[in-house]
PDB file of C-alpha atoms in Angstrom:
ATOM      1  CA  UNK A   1      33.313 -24.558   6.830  1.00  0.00           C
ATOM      2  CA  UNK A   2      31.846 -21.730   4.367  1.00  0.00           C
ATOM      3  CA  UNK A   3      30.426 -18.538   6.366  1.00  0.00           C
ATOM      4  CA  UNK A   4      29.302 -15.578   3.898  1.00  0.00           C
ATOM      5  CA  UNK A   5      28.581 -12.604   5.622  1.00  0.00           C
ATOM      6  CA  UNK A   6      26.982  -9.015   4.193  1.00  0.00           C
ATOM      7  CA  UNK A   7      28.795  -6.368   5.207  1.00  0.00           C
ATOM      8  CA  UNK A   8      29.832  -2.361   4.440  1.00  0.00           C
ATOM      9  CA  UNK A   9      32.152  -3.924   1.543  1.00  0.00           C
ATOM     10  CA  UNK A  10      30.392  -6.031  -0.112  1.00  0.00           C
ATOM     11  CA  UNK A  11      29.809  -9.776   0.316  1.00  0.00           C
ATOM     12  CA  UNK A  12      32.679 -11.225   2.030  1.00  0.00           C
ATOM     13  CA  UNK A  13      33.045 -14.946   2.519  1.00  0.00           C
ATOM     14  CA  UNK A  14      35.133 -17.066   5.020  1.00  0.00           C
ATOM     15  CA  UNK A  15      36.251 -20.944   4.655  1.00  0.00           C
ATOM     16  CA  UNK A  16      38.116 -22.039   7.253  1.00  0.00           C
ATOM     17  CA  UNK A  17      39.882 -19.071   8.491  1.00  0.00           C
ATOM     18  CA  UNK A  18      40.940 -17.936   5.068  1.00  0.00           C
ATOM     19  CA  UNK A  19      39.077 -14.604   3.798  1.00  0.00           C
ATOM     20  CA  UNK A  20      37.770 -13.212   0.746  1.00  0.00           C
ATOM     21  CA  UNK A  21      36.248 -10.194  -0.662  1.00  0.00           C
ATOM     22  CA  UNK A  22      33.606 -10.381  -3.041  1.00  0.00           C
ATOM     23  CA  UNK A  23      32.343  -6.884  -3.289  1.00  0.00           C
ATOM     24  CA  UNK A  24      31.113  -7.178  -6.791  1.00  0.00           C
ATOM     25  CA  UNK A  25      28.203 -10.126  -5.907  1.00  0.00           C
ATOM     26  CA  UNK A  26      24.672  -9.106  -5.503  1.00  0.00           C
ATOM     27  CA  UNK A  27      22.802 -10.932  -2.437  1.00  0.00           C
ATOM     28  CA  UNK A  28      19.624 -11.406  -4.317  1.00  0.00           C
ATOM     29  CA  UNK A  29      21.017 -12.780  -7.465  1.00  0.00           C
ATOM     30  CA  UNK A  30      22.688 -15.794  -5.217  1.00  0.00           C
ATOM     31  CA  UNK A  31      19.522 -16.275  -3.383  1.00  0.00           C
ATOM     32  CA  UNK A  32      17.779 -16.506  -6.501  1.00  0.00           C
ATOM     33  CA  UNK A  33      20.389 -18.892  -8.430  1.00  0.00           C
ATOM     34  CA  UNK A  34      19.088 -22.453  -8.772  1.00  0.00           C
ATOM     35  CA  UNK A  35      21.922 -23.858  -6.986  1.00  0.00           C
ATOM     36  CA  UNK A  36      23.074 -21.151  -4.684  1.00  0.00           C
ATOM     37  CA  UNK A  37      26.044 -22.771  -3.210  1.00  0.00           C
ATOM     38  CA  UNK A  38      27.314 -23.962  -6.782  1.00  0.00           C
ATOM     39  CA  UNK A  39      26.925 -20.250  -7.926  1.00  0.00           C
ATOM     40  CA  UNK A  40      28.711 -19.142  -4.921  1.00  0.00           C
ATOM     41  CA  UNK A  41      31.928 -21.900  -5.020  1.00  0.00           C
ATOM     42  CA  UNK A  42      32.565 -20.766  -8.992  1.00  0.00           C
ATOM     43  CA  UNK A  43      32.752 -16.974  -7.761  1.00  0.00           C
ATOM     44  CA  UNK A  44      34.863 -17.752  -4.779  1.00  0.00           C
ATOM     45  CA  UNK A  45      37.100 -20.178  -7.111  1.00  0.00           C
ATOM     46  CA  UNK A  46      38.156 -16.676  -9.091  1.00  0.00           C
ATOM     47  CA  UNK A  47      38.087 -14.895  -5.656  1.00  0.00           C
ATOM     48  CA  UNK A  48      41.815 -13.365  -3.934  1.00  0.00           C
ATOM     49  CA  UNK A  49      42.166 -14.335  -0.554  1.00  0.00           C
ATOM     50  CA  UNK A  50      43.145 -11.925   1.988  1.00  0.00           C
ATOM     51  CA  UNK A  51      43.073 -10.927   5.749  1.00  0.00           C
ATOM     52  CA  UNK A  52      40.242 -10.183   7.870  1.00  0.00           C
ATOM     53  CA  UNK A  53      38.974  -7.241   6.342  1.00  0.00           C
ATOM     54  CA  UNK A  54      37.980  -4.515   8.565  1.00  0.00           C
ATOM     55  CA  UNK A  55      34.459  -4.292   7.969  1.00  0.00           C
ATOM     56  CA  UNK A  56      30.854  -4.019   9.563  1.00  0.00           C
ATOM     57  CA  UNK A  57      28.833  -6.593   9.472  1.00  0.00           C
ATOM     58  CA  UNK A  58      24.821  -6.121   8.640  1.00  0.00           C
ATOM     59  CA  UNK A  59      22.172  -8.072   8.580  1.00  0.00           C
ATOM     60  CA  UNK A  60      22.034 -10.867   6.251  1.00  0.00           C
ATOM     61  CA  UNK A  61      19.203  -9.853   3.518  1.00  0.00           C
ATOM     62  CA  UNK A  62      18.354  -7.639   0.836  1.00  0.00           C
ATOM     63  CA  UNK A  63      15.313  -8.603  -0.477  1.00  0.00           C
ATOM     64  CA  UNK A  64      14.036 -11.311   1.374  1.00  0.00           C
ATOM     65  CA  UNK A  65      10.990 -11.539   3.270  1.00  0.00           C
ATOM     66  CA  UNK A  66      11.320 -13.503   6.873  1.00  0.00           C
ATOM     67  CA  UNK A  67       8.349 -16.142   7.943  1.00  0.00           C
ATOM     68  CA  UNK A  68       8.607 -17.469  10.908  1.00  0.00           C
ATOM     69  CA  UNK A  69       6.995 -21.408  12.143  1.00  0.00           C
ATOM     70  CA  UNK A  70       5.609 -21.761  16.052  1.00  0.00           C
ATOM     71  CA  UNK A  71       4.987 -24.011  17.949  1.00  0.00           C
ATOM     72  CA  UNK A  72       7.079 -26.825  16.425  1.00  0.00           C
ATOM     73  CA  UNK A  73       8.723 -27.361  20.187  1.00  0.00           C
ATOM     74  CA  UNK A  74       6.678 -29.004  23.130  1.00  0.00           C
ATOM     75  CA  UNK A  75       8.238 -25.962  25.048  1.00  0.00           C
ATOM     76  CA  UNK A  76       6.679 -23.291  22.756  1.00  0.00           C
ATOM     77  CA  UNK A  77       2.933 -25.390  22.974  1.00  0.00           C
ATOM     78  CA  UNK A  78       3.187 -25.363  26.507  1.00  0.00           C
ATOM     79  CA  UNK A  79       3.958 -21.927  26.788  1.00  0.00           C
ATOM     80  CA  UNK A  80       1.358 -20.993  24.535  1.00  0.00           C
ATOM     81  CA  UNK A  81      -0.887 -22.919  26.209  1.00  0.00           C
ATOM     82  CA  UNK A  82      -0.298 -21.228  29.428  1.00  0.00           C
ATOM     83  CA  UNK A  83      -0.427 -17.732  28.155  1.00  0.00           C
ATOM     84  CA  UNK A  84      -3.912 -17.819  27.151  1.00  0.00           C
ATOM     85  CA  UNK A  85      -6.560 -19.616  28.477  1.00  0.00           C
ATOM     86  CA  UNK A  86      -9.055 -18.919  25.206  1.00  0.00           C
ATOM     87  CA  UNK A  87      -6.694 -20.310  22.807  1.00  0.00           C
ATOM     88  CA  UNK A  88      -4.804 -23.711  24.775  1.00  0.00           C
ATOM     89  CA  UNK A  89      -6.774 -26.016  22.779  1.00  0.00           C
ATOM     90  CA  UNK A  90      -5.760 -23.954  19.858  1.00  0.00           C
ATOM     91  CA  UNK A  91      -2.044 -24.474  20.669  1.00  0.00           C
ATOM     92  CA  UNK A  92      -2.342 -27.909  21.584  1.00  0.00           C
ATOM     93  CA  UNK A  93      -4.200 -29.041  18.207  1.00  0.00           C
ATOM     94  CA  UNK A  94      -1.670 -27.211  15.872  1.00  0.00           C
ATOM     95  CA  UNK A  95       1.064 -28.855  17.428  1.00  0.00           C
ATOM     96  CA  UNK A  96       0.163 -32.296  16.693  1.00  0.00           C
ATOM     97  CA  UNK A  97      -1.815 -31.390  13.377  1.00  0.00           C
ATOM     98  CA  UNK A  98      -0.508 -32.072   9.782  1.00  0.00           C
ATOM     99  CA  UNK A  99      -0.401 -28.453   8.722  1.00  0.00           C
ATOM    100  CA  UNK A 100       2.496 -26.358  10.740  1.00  0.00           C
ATOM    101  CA  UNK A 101       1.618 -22.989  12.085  1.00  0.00           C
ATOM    102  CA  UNK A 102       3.219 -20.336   9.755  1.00  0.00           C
ATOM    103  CA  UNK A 103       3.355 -16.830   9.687  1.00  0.00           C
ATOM    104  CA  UNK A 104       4.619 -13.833   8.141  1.00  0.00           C
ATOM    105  CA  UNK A 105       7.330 -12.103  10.622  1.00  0.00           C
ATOM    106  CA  UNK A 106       9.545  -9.255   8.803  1.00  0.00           C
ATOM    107  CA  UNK A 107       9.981  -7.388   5.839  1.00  0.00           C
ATOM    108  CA  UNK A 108      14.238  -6.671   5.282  1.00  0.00           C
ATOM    109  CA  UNK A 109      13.441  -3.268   7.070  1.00  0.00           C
ATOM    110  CA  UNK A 110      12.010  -4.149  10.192  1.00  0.00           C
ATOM    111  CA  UNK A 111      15.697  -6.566  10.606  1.00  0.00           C
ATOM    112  CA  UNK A 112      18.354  -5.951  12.575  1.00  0.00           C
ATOM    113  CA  UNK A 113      21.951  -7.113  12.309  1.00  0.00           C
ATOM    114  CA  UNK A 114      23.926  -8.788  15.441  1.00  0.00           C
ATOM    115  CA  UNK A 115      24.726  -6.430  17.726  1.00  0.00           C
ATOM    116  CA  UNK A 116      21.744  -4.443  16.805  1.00  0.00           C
ATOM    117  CA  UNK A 117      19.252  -2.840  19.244  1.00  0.00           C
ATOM    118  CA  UNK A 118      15.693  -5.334  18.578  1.00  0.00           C
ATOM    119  CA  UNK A 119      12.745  -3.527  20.250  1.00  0.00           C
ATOM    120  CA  UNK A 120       9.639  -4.277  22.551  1.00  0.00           C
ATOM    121  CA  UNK A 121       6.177  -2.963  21.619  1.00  0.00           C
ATOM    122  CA  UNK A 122       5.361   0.219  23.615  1.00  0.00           C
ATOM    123  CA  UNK A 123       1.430  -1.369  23.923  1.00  0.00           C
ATOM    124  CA  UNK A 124       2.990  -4.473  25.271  1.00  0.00           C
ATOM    125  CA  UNK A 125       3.509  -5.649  28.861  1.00  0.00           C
ATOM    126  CA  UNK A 126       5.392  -9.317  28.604  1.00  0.00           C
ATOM    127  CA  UNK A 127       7.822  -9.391  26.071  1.00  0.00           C
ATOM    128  CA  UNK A 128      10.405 -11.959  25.194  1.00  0.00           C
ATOM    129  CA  UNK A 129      13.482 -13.048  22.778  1.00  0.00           C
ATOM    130  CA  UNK A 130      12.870 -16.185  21.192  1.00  0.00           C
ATOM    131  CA  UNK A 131      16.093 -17.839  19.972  1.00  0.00           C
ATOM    132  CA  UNK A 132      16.042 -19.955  16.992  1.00  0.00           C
ATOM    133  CA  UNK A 133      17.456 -21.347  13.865  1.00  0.00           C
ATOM    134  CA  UNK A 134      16.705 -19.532  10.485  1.00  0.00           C
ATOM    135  CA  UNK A 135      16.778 -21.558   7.673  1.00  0.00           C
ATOM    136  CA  UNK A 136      18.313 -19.762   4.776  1.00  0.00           C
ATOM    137  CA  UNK A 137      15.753 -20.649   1.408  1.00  0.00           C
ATOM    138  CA  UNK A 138      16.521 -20.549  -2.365  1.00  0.00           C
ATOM    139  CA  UNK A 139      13.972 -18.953  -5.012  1.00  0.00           C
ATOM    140  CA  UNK A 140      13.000 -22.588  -5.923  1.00  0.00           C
ATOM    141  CA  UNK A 141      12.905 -23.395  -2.303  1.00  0.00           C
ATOM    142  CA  UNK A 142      16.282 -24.990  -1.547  1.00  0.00           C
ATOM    143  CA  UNK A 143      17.986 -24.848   2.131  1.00  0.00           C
ATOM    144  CA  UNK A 144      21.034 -23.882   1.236  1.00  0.00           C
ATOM    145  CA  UNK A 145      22.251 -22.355   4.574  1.00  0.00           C
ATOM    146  CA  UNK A 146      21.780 -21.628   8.497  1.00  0.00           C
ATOM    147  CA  UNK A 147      21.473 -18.356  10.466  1.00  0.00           C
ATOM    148  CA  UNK A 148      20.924 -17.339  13.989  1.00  0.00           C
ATOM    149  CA  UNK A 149      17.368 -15.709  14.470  1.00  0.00           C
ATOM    150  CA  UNK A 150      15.576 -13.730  17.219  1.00  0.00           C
ATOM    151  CA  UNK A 151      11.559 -13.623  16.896  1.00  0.00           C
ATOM    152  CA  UNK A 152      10.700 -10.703  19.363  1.00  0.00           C
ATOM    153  CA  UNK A 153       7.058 -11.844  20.740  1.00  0.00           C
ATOM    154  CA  UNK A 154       4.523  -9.566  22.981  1.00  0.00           C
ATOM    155  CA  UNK A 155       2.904 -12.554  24.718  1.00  0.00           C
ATOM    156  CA  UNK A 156       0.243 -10.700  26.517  1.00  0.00           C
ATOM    157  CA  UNK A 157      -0.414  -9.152  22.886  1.00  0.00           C
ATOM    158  CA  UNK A 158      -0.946 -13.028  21.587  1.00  0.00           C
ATOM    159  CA  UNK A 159      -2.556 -14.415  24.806  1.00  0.00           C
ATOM    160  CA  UNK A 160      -5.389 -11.953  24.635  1.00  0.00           C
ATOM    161  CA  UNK A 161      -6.487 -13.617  21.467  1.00  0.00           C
ATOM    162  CA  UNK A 162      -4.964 -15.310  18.906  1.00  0.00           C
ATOM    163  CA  UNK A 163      -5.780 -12.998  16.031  1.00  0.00           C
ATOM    164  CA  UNK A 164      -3.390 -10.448  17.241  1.00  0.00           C
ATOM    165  CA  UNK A 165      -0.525 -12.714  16.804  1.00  0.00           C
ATOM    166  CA  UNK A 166       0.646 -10.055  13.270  1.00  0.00           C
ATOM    167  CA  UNK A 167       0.627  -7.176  16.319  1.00  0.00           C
ATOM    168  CA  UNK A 168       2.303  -9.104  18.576  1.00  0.00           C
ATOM    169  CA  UNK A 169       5.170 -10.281  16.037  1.00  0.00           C
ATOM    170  CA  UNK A 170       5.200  -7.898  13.399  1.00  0.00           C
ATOM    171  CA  UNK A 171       6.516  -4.425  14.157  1.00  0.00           C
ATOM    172  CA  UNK A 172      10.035  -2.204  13.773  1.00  0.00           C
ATOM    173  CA  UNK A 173      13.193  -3.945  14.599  1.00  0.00           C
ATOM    174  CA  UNK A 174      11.091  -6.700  15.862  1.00  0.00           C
ATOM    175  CA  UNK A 175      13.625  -9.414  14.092  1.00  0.00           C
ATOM    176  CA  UNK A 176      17.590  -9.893  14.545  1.00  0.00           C
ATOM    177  CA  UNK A 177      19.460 -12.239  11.956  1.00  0.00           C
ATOM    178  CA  UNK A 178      23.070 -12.996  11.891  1.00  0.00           C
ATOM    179  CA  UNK A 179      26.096 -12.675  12.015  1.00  0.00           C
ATOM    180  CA  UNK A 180      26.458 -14.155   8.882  1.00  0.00           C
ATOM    181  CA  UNK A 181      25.172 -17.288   7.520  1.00  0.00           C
ATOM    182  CA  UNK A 182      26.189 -21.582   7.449  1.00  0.00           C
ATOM    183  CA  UNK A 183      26.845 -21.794   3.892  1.00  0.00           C
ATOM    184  CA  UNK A 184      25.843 -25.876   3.562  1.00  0.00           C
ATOM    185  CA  UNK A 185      24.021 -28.489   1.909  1.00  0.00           C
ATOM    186  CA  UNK A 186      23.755 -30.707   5.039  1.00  0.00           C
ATOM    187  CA  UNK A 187      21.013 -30.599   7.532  1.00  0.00           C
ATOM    188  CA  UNK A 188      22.434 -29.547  10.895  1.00  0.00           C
ATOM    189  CA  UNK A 189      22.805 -32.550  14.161  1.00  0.00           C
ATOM    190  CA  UNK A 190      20.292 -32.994  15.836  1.00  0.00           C
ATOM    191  CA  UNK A 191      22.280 -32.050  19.012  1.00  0.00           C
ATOM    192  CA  UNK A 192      22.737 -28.384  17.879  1.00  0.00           C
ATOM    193  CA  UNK A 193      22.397 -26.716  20.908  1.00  0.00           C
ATOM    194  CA  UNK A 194      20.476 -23.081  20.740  1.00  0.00           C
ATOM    195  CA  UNK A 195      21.408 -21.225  24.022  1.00  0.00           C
ATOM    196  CA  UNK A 196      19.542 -17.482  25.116  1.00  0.00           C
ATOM    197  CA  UNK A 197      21.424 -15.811  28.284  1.00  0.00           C
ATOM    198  CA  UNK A 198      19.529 -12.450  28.873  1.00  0.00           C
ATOM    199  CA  UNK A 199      21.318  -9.584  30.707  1.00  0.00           C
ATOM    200  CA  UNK A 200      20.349  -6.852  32.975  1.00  0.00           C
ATOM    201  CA  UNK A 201      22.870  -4.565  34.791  1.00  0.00           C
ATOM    202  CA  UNK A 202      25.584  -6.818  34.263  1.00  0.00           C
ATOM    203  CA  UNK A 203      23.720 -10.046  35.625  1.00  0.00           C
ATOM    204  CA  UNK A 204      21.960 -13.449  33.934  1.00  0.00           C
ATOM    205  CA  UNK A 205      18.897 -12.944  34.530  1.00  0.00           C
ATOM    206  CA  UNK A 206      17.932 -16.142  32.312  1.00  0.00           C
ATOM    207  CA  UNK A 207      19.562 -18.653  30.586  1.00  0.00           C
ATOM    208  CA  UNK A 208      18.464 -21.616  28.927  1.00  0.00           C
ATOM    209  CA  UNK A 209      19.165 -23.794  25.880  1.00  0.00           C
ATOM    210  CA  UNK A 210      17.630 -26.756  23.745  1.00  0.00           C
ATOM    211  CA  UNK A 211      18.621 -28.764  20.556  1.00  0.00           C
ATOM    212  CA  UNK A 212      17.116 -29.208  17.315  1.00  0.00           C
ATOM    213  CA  UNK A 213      16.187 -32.868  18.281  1.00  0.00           C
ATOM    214  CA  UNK A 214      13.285 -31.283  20.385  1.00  0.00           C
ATOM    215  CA  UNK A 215      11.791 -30.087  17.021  1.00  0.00           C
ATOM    216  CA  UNK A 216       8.540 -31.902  16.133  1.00  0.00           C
ATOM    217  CA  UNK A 217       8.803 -30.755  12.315  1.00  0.00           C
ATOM    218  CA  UNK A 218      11.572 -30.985   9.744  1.00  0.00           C
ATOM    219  CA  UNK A 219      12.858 -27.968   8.414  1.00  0.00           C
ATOM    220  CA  UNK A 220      12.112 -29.456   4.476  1.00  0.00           C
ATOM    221  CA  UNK A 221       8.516 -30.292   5.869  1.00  0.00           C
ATOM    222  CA  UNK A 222       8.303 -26.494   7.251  1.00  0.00           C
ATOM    223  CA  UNK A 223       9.959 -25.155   3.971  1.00  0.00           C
ATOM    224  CA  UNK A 224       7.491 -27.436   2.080  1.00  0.00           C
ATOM    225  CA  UNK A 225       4.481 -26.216   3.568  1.00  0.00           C
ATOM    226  CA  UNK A 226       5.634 -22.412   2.853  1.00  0.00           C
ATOM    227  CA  UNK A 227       6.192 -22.809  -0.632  1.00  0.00           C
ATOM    228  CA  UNK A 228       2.690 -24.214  -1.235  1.00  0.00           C
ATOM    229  CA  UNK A 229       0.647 -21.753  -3.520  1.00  0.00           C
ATOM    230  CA  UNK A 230       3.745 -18.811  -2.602  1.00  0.00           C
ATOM    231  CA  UNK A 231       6.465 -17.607  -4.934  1.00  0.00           C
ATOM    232  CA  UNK A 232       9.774 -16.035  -3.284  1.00  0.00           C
ATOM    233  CA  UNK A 233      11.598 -14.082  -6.738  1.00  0.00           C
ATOM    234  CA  UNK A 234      14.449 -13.252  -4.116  1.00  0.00           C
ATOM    235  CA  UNK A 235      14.216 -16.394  -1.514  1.00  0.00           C
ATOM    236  CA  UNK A 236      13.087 -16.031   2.038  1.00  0.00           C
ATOM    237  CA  UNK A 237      14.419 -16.742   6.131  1.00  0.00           C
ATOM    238  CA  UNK A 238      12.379 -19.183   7.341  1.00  0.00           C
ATOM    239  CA  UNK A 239      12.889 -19.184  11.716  1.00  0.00           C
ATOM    240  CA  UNK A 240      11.757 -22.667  12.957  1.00  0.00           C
ATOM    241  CA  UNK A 241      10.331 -21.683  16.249  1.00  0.00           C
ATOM    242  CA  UNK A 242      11.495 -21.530  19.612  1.00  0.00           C
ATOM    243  CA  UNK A 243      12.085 -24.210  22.389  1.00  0.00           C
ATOM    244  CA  UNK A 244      13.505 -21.986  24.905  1.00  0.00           C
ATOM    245  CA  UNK A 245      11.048 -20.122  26.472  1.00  0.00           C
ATOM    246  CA  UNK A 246      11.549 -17.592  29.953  1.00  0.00           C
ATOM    247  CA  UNK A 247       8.707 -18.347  32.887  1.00  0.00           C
ATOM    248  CA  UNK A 248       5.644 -17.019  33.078  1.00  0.00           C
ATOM    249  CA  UNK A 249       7.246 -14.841  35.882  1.00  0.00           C
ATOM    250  CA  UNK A 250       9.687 -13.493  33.354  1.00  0.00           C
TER     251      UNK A 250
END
């Protein structure tokens, strides 16, 4: 396995416990290579191995843009569908259209590494994580690797009405990626589990998981649909929605 991390030194890769240091590597230049993972095996191939370096890890992106894709779980449409009234039919009808619901979600500022403090909007009342895979995308629109994503939402903000969804997803630190990224050409099983424990004062106060066979869309179809009439120069995140989604109550 082939993990690439961005960190304090550099870019510093990891495959299967051995480490190396690749300091010298620009981020965008390997998102924008044709064949990102071919680029990245020839550098490592004239790459010293060494020991865990002591480093800090940030968040995976330079110059990438993140999008985001909802309601691709039956979870996320029936949570959407219960948060606002106006817009259920809304929900239900993109979920089982053609066209997948996209949106624009974070420019590299508004990110956050792991272990990073993500925020809630000070206008918002109900405000939730939302755990999900990030599809790591070539210039030319290539998956080339996997991250771990968290797509802060203000539900009351996007239950109101629909057209405040940018407000209710789009704001400072309202994205987390990380730690590092999947470096692979294969699509991920289908029993991937994605798991969200939430804790208060040293309690659970919800946990839940799902797997990516509960996704209605394929992550090429999703990818597919982005790259219609949109260039990337330095690649993109692409998070595939979530299907773990706290209680109304919550």
């Amino acid at each position: 396995m082939l993990h690439v991390f961005r960190t304090t030194e550099g870019l510093v890769a990891c495959r299967d416990g051995e480490w190396m240091r690749l300091p010298e590597l620009s981020w965008d230049e390997w998102f924008q290579a044709d064949s990102p993972i071919q680029w990245l095996n020839l550098r490592l191939a004239q790459a010293r191995p060494g020991g865990q370096p002591d480093m800090t890890v940030l968040a995976p992106l330079a110059s990438q843009e993140v999008w985001a894709a909802g309601v691709t779980y039956y979870r996320s449409r029936s949570a959407r569908m219960e948060e606002s009234d106006a817009a259920a039919d809304c929900y239900d009808r993109v979920y089982s259209a053609d066209r997948p619901e996209l949106f624009f979600k974070a420019t590299p500022h508004r990110v956050v590494g792991t272990g990073g403090p993500v925020r809630i909007r000070r206008d918002a009342t109900w405000n939730v994580p939302e755990p999900e895979l990030a599809l790591c995308v070539s210039r030319s629109g290539r998956i080339f690797g996997y991250t771990v994503g968290n797509d802060m939402s203000s539900r009351d903000l996007e239950g109101e009405n629909p057209l405040y969804l940018p407000q209710a997803k789009v704001y400072d630190q309202c994205c987390a990626l990380g730690p590092g990224i999947l470096v692979t050409d294969d699509p991920l099983p289908p029993d991937t589990e994605i798991r969200l424990t939430i804790n208060r004062d040293g309690k659970v106060v919800f946990s839940g998981s799902t797997q990516l066979s509960q996704m209605k869309r394929a992550p090429e179809e999703l990818v597919g649909y982005l790259f219609r009439d949109n260039r990337f120069p330095a690649g993109c995140f692409l998070l595939t929605g979530t299907g773990v989604v706290p209680d109304a109550g919550f």
